[in-house]
Coordinates of C-alpha atoms in Angstrom, one line a residue:
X221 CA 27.2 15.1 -0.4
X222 CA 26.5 18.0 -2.6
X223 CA 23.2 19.4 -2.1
X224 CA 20.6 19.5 -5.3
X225 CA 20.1 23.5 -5.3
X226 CA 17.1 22.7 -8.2
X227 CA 15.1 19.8 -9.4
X228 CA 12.3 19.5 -12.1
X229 CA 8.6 19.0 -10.9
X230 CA 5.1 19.3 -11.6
X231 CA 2.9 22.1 -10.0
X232 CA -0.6 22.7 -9.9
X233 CA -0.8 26.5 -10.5
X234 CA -4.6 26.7 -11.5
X235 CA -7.6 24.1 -10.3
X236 CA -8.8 21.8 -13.0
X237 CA -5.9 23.4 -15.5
X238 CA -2.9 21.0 -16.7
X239 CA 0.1 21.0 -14.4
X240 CA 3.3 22.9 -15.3
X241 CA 6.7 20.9 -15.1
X242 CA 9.6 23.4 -14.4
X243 CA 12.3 23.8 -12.5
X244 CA 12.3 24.5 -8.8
X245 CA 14.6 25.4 -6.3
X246 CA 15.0 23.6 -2.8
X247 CA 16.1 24.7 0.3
X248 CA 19.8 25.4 1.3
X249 CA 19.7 23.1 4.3
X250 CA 17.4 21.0 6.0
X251 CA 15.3 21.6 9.3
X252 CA 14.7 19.7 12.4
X253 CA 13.0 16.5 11.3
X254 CA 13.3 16.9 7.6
X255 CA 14.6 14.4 5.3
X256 CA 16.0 14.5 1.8
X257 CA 14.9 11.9 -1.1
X258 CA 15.7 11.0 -4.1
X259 CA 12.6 9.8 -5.9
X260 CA 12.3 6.9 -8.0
X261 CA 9.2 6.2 -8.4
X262 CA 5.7 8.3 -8.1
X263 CA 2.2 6.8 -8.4
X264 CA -0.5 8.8 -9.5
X265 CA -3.7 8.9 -6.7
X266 CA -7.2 9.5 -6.8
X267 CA -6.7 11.9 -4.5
X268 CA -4.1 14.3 -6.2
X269 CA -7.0 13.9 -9.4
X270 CA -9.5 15.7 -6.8
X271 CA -7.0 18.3 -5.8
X272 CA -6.7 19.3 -9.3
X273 CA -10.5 19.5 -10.0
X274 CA -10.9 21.5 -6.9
X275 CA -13.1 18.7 -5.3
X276 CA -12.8 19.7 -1.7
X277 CA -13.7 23.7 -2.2
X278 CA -11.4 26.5 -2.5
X279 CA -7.8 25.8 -2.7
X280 CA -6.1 28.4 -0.4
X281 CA -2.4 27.0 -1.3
X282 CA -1.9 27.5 -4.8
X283 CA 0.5 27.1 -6.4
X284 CA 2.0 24.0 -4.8
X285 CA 3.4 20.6 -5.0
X286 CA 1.6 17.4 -5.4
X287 CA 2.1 13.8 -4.7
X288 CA 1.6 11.3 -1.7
X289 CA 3.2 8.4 -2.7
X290 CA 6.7 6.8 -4.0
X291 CA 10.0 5.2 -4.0
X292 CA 13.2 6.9 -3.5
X293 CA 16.8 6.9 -2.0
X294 CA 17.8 9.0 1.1
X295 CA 20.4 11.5 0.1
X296 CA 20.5 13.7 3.2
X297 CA 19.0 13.8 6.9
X298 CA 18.0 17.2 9.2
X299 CA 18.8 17.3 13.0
X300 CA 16.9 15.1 14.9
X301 CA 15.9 12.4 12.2
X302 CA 16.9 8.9 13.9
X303 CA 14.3 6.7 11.8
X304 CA 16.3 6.3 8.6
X305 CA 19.9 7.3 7.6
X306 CA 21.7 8.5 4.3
X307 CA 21.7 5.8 1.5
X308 CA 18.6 4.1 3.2
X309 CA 15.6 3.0 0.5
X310 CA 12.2 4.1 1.7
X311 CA 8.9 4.5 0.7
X312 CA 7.4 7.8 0.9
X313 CA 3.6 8.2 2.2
X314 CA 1.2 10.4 3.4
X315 CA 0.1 8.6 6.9
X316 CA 2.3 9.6 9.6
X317 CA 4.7 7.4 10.9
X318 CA 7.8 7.1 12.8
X319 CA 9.8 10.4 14.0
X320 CA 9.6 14.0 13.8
X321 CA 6.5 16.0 12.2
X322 CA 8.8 18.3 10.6
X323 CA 7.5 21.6 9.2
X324 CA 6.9 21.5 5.1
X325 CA 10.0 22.4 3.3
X326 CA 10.3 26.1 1.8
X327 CA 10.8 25.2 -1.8
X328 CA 10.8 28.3 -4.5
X329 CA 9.4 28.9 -8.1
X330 CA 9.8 32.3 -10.1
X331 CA 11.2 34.0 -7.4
X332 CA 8.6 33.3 -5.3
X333 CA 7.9 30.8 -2.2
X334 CA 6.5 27.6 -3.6
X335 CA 3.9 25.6 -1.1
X336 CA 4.6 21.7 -0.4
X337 CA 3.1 19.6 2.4
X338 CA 4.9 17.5 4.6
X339 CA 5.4 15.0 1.1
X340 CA 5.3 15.6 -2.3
X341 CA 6.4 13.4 -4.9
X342 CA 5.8 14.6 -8.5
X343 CA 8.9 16.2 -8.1
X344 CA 12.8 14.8 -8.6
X345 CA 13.4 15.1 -5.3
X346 CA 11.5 15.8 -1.8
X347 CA 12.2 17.2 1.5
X348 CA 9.9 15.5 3.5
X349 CA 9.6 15.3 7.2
X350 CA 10.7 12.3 8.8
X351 CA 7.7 10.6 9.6
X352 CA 6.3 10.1 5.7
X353 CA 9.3 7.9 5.1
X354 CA 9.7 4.2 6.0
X355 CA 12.7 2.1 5.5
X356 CA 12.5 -1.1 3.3
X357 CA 15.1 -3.6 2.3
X358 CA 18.0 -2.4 -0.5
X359 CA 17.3 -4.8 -3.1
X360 CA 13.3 -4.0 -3.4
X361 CA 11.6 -3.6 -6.1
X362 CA 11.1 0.1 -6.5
X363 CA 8.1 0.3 -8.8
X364 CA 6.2 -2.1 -6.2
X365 CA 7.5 -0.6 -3.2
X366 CA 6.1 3.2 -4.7
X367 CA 2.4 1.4 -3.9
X368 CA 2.8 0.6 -0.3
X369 CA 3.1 4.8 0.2
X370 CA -0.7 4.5 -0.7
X371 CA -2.5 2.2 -2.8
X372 CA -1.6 -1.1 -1.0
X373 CA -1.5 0.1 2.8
X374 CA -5.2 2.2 2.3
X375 CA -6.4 -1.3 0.2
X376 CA -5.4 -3.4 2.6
X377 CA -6.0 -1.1 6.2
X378 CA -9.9 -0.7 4.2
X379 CA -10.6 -4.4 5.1
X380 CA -8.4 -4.9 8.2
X381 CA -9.1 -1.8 10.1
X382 CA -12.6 -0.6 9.0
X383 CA -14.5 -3.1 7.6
X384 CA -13.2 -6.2 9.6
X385 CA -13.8 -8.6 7.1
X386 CA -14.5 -11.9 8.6
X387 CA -14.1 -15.1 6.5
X388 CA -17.2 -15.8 4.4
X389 CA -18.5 -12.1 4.5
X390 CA -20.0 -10.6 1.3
X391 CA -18.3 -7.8 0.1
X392 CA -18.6 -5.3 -2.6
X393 CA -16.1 -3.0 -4.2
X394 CA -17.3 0.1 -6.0
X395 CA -14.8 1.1 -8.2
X396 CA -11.9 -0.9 -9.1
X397 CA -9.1 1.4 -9.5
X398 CA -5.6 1.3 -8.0
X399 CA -7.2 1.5 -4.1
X400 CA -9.7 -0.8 -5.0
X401 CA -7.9 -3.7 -6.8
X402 CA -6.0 -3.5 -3.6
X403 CA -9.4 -3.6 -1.3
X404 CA -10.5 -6.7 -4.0
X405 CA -7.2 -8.4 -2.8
X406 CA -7.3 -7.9 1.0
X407 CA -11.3 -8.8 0.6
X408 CA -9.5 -12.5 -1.2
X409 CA -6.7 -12.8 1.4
X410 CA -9.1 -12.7 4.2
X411 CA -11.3 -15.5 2.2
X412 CA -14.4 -12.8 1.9
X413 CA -17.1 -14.5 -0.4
X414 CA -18.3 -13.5 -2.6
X415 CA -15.8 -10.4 -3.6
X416 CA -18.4 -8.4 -6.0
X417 CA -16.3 -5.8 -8.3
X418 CA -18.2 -2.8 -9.9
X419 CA -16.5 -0.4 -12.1
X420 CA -17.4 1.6 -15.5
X421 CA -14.3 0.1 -17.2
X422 CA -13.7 -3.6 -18.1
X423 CA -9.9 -3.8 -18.2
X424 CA -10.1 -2.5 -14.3
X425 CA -13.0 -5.6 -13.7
X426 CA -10.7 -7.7 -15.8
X427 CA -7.7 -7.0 -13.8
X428 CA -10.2 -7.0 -10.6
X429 CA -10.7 -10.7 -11.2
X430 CA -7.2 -11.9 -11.2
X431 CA -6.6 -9.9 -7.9
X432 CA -9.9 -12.3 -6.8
X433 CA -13.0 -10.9 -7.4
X434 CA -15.8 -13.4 -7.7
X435 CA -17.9 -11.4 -9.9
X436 CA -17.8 -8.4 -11.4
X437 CA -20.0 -5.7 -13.3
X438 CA -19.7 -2.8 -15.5
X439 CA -21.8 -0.7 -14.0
X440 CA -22.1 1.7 -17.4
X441 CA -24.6 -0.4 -18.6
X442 CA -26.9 0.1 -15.3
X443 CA -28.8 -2.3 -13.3
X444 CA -25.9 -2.5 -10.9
X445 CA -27.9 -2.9 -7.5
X446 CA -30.4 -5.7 -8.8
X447 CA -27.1 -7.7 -10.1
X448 CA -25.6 -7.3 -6.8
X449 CA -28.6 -8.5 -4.7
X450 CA -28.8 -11.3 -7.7
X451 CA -25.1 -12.0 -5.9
X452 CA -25.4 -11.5 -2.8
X453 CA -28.9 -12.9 -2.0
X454 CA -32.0 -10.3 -0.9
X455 CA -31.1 -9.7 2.5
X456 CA -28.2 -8.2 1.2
X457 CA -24.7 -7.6 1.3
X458 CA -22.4 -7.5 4.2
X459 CA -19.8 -5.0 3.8
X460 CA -20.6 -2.1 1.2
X461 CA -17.0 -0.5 0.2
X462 CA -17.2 3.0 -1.9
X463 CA -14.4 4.3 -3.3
X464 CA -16.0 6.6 -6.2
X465 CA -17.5 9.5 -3.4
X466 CA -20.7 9.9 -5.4
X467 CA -23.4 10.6 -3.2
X468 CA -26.0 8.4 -5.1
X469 CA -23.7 5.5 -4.8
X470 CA -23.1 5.5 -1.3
X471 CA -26.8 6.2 -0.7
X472 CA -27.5 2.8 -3.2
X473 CA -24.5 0.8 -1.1
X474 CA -26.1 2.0 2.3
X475 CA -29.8 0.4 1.3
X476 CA -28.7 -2.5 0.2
X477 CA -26.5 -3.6 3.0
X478 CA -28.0 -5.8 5.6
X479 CA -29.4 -4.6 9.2
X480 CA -25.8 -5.3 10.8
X481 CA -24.3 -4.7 7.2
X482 CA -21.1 -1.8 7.4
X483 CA -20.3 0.7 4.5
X484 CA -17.3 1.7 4.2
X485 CA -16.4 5.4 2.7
X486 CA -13.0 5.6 1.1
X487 CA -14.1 8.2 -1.9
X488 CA -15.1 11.5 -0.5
X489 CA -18.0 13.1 -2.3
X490 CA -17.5 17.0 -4.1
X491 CA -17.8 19.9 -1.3
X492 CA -21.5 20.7 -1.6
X493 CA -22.7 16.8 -2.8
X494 CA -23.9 15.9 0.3
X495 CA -25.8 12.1 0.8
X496 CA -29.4 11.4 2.5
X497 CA -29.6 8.3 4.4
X498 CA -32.5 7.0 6.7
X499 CA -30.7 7.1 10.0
X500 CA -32.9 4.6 12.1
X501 CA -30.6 1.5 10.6
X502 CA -28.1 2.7 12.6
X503 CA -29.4 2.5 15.8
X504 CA -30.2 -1.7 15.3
X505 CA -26.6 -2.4 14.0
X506 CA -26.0 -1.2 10.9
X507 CA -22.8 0.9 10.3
X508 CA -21.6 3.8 7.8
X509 CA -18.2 5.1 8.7
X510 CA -15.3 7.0 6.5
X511 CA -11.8 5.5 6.0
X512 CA -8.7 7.5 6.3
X513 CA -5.9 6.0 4.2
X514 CA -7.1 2.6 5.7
X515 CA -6.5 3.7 9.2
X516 CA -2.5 2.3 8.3
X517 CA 0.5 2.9 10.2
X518 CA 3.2 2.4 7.8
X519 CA 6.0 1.7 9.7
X520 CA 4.1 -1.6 10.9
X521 CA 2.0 -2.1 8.3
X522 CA 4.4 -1.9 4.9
X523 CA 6.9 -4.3 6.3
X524 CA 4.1 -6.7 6.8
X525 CA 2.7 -6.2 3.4
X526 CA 6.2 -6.2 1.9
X527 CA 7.3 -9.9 3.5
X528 CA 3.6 -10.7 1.8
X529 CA 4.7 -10.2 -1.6
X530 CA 7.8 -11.4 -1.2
X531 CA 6.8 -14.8 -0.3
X532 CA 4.0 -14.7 -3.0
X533 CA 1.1 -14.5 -1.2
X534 CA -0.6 -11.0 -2.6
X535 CA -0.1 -10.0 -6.6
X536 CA 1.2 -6.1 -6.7
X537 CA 4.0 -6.2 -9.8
X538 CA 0.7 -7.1 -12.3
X539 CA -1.1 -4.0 -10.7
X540 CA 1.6 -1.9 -12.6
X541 CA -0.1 -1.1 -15.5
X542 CA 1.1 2.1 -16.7
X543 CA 4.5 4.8 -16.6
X544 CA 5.5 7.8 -17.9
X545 CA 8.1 10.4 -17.3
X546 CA 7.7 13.1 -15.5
X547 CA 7.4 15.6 -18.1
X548 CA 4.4 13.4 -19.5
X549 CA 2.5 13.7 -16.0
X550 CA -0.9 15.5 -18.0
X551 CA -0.8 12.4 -20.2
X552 CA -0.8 10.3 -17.6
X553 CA -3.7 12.1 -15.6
X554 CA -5.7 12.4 -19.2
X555 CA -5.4 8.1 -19.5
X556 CA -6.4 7.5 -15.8
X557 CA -9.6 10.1 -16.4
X558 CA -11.1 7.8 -19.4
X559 CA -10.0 4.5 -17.9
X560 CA -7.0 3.2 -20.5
X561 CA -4.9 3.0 -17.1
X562 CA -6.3 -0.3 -15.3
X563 CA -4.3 -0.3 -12.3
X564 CA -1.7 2.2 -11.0
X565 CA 0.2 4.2 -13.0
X566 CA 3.9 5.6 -12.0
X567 CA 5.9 8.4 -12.7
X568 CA 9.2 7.5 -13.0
X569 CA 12.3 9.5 -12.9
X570 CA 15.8 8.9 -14.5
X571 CA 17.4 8.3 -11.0
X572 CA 14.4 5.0 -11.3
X573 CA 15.5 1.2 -11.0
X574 CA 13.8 -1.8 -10.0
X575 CA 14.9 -4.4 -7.7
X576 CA 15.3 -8.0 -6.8
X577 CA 12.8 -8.4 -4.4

């Protein structure tokens, strides 16, 4: 094949400043490990939202790449890669996986060395390293398939890895975006009752109930913990799942949680926001513990979550919400900000097509 020598992309140059879509140049061959993509589709993370406001502290890599999670069509492969092969259709994610831990690619902008991690995908192509792709069948649907690199495996891995949901178990979602319409779901699928959805914007609790939330509340309009021990009952609620890192919020989920209740951290709170708790709970049973990406490991975890929506069982094409092109990306990031976007929203490139399945 002829190797791209440039591709457009999106680059965070400055923290909390629009991203700049330009052209890029990629590297002349690939490494040990390192895989070439084609991407399709890209969804837009809570995550890459906190690398741009600079929510973790200094950011010693800028400029550089962004992106964690998408579709796409292998073009090339380095030495060494065994996992997937030229022409396969992956999906691209940030939890190690199969093969090699190749070294980030060496991409350039301006004349200058441009930083990527070991996957980006806000960008028309990626070189990736080998063990942030996973294989999935040819005819998939690529729009669906982008949220299994993130959104559907950390949703899902939430109640099956950390919270251990067990049927009849309270649970309560705070914040009901992309991650947490996903958490809703599992919390359903593993007949949790009742599913409590909390979230500032009602299209996200309107969507929240359709993916199975028992009850939900907009938690602008305050009283949030009294209408969730209204739910619940006033020993309180089992499992406690936080997705908006706000320190107050996970203090308020942690209190009202029983005395062998869990909480469950997928949001991570501002460098410098730290949360008080009184510990003592912890030594009788109670639990507070941070999720990474769901604990997932993609290569066993997608195909099972893939043969899930294929038979009909879990609803992912209505949590497609929203797309743009990749030269609208800051429109994109502006909608999910104030809420318009109510589940995931994609980037999509002209190489994008949707599949059968």
């Amino acid at each position: 094949m002829t190797f791209p020598r440039t591709m457009r992309a999106a680059i965070l140059t400055e923290l909390r400043k629009p991203l700049l879509v330009e052209d890029v140049e990629l590297p002349a061959e690939l490494a040990a490990g390192q895989v070439l993509v084609k991407i399709h589709y890209s969804g837009i993370c809570g995550s890459q939202m906190g690398e741009i406001d600079g929510a973790k502290g200094e950011d010693r890599f800028l400029p550089h790449l962004l992106g964690h999670e998408g579709s796409g069509t292998v073009m090339a492969i380095g030495p060494g890669v065994r996992h997937v092969k030229d022409g396969d259709t992956v999906v691209l994610h940030w939890r190690k996986s199969l093969g090699i831990d190749a070294a980030p690619p060496i991409y350039r902008w301006r004349g200058h060395r441009l930083n990527a991690g070991c996957v980006t995908t806000f960008n028309e192509y990626a070189v990736v390293a080998e063990n942030r792709v996973t294989p999935i069948p040819s005819d998939s649907d690529l729009e669906v398939a982008a949220l299994f690199g993130c959104a559907v495996t950390t949703g899902f891995g939430v109640i099956e890895n950390n919270a251990n949901v067990r049927i009849g178990e309270s649970v309560v979602v705070f914040g009901s975006g992309g991650v947490g319409l996903n958490i809703v779901q599992a919390a359903a699928l593993v007949s949790a009752y009742p599913i409590v959805a909390v979230d500032l914007h009602d299209n996200r609790l309107e969507l929240a109930r359709t993916m199975g939330a028992t009850c939900v509340i907009n938690s602008s309009q305050g009283g949030a913990r009294e209408t969730i021990l209204d739910v619940v009952g006033a020993a309180g609620v089992d499992v406690f799942i936080d997705n908006t890192g706000q320190p107050s919020i996970i203090e308020m989920g942690y209190e009202i949680t029983k005395p062998q209740g869990r909480v469950v951290l997928v949001g991570v709170p501002r460098k410098g926001h730290d949360v008080s708790i009184y510990s003592l709970p912890l030594h009788f049973g109670k639990t507070i513990s941070g999720s990474h990406g769901g604990e997932a490991l993609p290569h066993n975890d997608i195909p099972r979550y893939q043969q899930l929506y294929r038979a009909g069982r879990i609803n992912l094409r209505e949590l497609v919400t929203d797309s743009f092109t990749l030269d609208q990306i800051n429109d994109a990031i502006a909608c999910m900000r104030d809420g318009k976007v109510a589940g995931r929203c994609l980037i999509r490139f002209s190489s994008a097509r949707k599949g059968e399945g």
